[in-house]
C-alpha positions as a printed NumPy array, in Angstrom:
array([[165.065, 106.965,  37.404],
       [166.14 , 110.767,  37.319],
       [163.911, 111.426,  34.755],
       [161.143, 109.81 ,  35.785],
       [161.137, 112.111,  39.17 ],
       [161.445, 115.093,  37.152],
       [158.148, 114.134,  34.895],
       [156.49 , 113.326,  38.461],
       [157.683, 116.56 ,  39.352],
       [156.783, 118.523,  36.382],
       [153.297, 120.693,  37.318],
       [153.775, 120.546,  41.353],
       [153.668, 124.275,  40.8  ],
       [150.076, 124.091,  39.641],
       [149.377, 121.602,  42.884],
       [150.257, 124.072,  45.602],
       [147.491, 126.253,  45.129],
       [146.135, 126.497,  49.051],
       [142.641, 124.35 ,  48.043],
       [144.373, 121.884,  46.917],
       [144.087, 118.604,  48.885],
       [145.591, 115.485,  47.476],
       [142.674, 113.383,  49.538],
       [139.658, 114.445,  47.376],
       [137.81 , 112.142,  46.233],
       [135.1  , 112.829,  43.304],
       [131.44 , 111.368,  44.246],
       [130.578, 111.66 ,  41.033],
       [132.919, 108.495,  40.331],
       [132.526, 106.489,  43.06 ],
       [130.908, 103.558,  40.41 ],
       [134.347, 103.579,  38.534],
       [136.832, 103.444,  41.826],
       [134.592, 100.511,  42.785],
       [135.044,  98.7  ,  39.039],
       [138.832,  99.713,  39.436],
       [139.271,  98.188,  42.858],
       [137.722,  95.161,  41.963],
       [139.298,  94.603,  38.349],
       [142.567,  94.988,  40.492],
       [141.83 ,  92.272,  43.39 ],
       [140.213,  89.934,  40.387],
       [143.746,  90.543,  38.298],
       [145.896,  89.876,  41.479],
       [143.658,  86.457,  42.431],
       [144.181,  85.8  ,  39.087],
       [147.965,  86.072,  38.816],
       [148.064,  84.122,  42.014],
       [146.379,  81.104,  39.936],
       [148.929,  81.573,  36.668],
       [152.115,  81.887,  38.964],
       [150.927,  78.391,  40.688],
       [150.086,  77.138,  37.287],
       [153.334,  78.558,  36.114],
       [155.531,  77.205,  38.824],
       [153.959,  73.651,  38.841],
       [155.049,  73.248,  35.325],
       [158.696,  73.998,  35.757],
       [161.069,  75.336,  33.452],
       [160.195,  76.268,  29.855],
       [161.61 ,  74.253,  26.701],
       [163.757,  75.234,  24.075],
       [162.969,  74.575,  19.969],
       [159.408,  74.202,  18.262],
       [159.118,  70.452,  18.752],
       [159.926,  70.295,  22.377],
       [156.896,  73.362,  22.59 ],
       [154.641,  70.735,  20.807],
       [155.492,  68.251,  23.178],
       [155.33 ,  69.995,  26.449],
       [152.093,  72.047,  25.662],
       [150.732,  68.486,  25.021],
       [151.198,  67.411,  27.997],
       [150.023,  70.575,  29.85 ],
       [146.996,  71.263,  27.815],
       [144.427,  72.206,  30.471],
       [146.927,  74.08 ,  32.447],
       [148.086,  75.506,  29.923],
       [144.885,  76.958,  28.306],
       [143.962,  78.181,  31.933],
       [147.219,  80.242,  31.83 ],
       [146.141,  81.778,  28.472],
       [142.669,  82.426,  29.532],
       [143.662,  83.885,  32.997],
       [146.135,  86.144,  31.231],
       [143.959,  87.487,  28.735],
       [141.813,  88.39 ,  31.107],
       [144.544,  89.907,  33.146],
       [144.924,  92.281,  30.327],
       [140.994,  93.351,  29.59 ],
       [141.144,  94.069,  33.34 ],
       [144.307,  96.412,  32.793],
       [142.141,  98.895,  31.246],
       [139.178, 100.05 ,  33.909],
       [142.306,  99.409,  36.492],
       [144.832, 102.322,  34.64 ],
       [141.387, 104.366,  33.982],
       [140.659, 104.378,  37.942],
       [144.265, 105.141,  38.141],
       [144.018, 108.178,  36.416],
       [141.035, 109.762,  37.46 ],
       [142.127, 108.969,  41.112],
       [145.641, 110.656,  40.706],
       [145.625, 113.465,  37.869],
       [144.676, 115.575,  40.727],
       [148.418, 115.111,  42.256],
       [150.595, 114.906,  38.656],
       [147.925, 114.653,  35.532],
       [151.325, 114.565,  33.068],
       [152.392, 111.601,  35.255],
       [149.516, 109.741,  35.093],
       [148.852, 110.073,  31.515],
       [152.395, 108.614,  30.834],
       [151.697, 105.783,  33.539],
       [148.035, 105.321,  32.004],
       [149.811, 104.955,  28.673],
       [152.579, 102.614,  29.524],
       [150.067, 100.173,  30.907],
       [147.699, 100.641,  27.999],
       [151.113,  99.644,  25.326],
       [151.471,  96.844,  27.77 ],
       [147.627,  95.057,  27.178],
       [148.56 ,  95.865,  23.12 ],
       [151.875,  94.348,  23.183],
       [150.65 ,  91.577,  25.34 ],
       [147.709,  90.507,  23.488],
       [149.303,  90.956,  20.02 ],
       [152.362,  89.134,  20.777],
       [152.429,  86.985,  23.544],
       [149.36 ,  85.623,  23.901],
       [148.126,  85.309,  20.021],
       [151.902,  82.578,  19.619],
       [150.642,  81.354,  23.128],
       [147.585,  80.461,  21.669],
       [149.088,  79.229,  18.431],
       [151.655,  77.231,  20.232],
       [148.074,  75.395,  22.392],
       [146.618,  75.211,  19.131],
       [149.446,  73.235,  17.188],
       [150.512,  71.266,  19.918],
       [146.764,  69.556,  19.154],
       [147.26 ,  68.381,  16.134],
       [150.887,  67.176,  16.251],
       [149.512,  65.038,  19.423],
       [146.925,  63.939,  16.733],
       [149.416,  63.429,  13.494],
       [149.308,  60.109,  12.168],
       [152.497,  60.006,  11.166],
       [156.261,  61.803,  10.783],
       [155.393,  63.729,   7.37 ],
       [152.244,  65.642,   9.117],
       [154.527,  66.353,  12.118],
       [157.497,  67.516,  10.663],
       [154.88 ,  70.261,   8.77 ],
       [153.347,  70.954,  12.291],
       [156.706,  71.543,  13.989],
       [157.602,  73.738,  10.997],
       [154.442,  75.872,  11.779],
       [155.361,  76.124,  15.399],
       [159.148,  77.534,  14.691],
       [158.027,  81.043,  14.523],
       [155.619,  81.618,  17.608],
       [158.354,  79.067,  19.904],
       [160.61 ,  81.84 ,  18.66 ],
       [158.893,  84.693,  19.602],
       [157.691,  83.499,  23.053],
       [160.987,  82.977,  24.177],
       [162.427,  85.999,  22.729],
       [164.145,  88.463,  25.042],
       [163.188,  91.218,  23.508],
       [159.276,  90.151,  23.931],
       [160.167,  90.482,  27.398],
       [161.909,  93.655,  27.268],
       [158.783,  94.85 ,  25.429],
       [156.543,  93.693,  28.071],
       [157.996,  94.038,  31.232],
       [159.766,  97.362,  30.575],
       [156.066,  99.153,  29.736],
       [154.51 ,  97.334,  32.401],
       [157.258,  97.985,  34.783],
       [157.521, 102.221,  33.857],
       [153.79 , 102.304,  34.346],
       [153.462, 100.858,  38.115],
       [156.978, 102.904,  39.039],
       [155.733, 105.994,  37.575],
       [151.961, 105.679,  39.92 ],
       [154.117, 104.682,  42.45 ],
       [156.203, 107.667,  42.433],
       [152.554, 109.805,  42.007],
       [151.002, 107.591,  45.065],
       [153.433, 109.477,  47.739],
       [151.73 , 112.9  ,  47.4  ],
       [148.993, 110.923,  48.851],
       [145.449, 108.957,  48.923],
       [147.262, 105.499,  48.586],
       [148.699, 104.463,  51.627],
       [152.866, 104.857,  51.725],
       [152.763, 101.16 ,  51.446],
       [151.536, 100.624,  48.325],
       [153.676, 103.657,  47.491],
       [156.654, 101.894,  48.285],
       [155.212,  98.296,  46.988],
       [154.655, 100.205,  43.424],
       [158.091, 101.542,  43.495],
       [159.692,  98.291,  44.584],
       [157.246,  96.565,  41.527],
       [158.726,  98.935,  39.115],
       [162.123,  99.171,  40.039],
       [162.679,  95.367,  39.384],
       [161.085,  95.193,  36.275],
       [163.364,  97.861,  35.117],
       [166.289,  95.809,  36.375],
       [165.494,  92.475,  35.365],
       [164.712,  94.05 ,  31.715],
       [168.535,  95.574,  32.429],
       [170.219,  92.713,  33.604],
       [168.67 ,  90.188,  30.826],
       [170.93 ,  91.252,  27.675],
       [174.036,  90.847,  30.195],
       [173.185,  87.489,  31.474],
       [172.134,  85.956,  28.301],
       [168.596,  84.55 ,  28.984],
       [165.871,  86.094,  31.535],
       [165.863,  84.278,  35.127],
       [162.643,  82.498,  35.786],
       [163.467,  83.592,  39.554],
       [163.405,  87.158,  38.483],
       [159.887,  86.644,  36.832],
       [158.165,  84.703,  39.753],
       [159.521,  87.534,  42.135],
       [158.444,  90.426,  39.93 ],
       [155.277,  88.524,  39.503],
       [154.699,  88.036,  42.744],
       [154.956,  91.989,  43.709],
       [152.997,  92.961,  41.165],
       [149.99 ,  90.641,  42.521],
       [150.515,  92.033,  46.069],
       [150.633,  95.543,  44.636],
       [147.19 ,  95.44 ,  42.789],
       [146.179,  93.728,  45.684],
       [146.215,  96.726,  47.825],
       [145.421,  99.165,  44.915],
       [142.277,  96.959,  44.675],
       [141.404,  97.297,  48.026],
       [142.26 , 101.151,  48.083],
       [139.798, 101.806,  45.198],
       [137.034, 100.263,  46.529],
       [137.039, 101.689,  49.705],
       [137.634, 104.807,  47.593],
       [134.141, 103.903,  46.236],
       [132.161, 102.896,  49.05 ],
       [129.1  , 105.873,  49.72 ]])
């Protein structure tokens, strides 16, 4: 945490000059505050829908066939979690860009590391978790359709490595801890000002539990669902109000 203040801190020098107001707002990108503010209400709406989705189902299951099985009888939810989240991620990008342009003025080193951390989030996330996600909806297809124990014994042995990897804790360490540094990191740059104190505080909050749960998972063995809903659930409340923020940032 230490060293995260002292990269926010890094350049304040440069930000003290007497014209220097943290409020400013550039007219000449009004357009992209607007597409940032509402990429970042549609992305929390949207978690709202996959927590619901994800909470509804219950507890995840352990070992390739019991994937098969339980995808199978999820299908429609579950390809409305994998569509929601993808989109999630595409929406990441014009949400860290309006991010950036809206805060280099108070810490530009900051928000290039922030911007950065969210961008190796959408990578990671699309490459790994969603692509076995996808392969997990796609398998669990045919073995529903296998007509008979030879066909589904090859199916399950196709599903052993993406079942792995979706549960692996270190997919979630990968995720969450980018994820995580990014929105602590803004949050830190969002209390020299534009963004209310707030959503300061909500970003710092956000970040700060990602960090822990990613801590804490190694030690307990497995990652708590209860942790995940609850860091879920901040992060949707903190685009939320960085959604609104940039677009009233945009308005004429």
């Amino acid at each position: 945490m230490l060293k995260l203040v002292n990269i926010v801190r890094k350049g304040e020098g440069e930000m003290n000059a007497p014209n220097m107001t943290v409020s400013a707002v550039d007219p000449d990108v009004k357009w992209l505050y607007r597409v940032g503010g509402i990429s970042a209400i549609a992305f929390g709406i949207a978690y709202v829908v996959i927590i619901a989705l994800y909470v509804r189902m219950g507890a995840r299951p352990s070992g390739a066939e019991a994937w098969l099985t339980y995808i199978a009888g999820n299908t429609t939810a579950w390809r409305a979690i994998l569509g929601l989240s993808v989109l999630t991620d595409f929406l990441l990008v014009p949400i860290a860009l309006s991010l950036y342009v809206t805060l280099k003025g108070i810490n530009k080193h900051a928000m290039l590391l922030a911007a950065a951390f969210i961008g190796l989030f959408v990578v990671l996330d699309l490459a790994l978790t969603w692509t076995n996600y996808a392969s997990l909806i796609a398998l669990s297809g045919s073995y529903a359709a296998a007509a008979n124990d030879v066909q589904r014994t090859a199916i399950v042995a196709a599903a052993n490595y993406p079942s792995l990897v979706v549960v692996s804790n270190l997919l979630f360490v990968y995720n969450s801890l980018t994820l995580a540094v990014g929105i602590l990191m803004t949050g830190i740059v969002m209390l020299k000002g534009i963004f209310s104190h707030s959503t300061a505080y909500l970003g710092l909050a956000t970040g700060a539990l990602g960090i822990v749960s990613v801590a804490s998972s190694p030690l307990a063995g497995s990652v708590s669902s209860v942790s995940i809903i609850l860091a879920s659930a901040l992060t949707t409340v903190w685009f939320l109000f960085v959604g609104y923020r940039l677009f009233r940032l945009g308005q004429p």
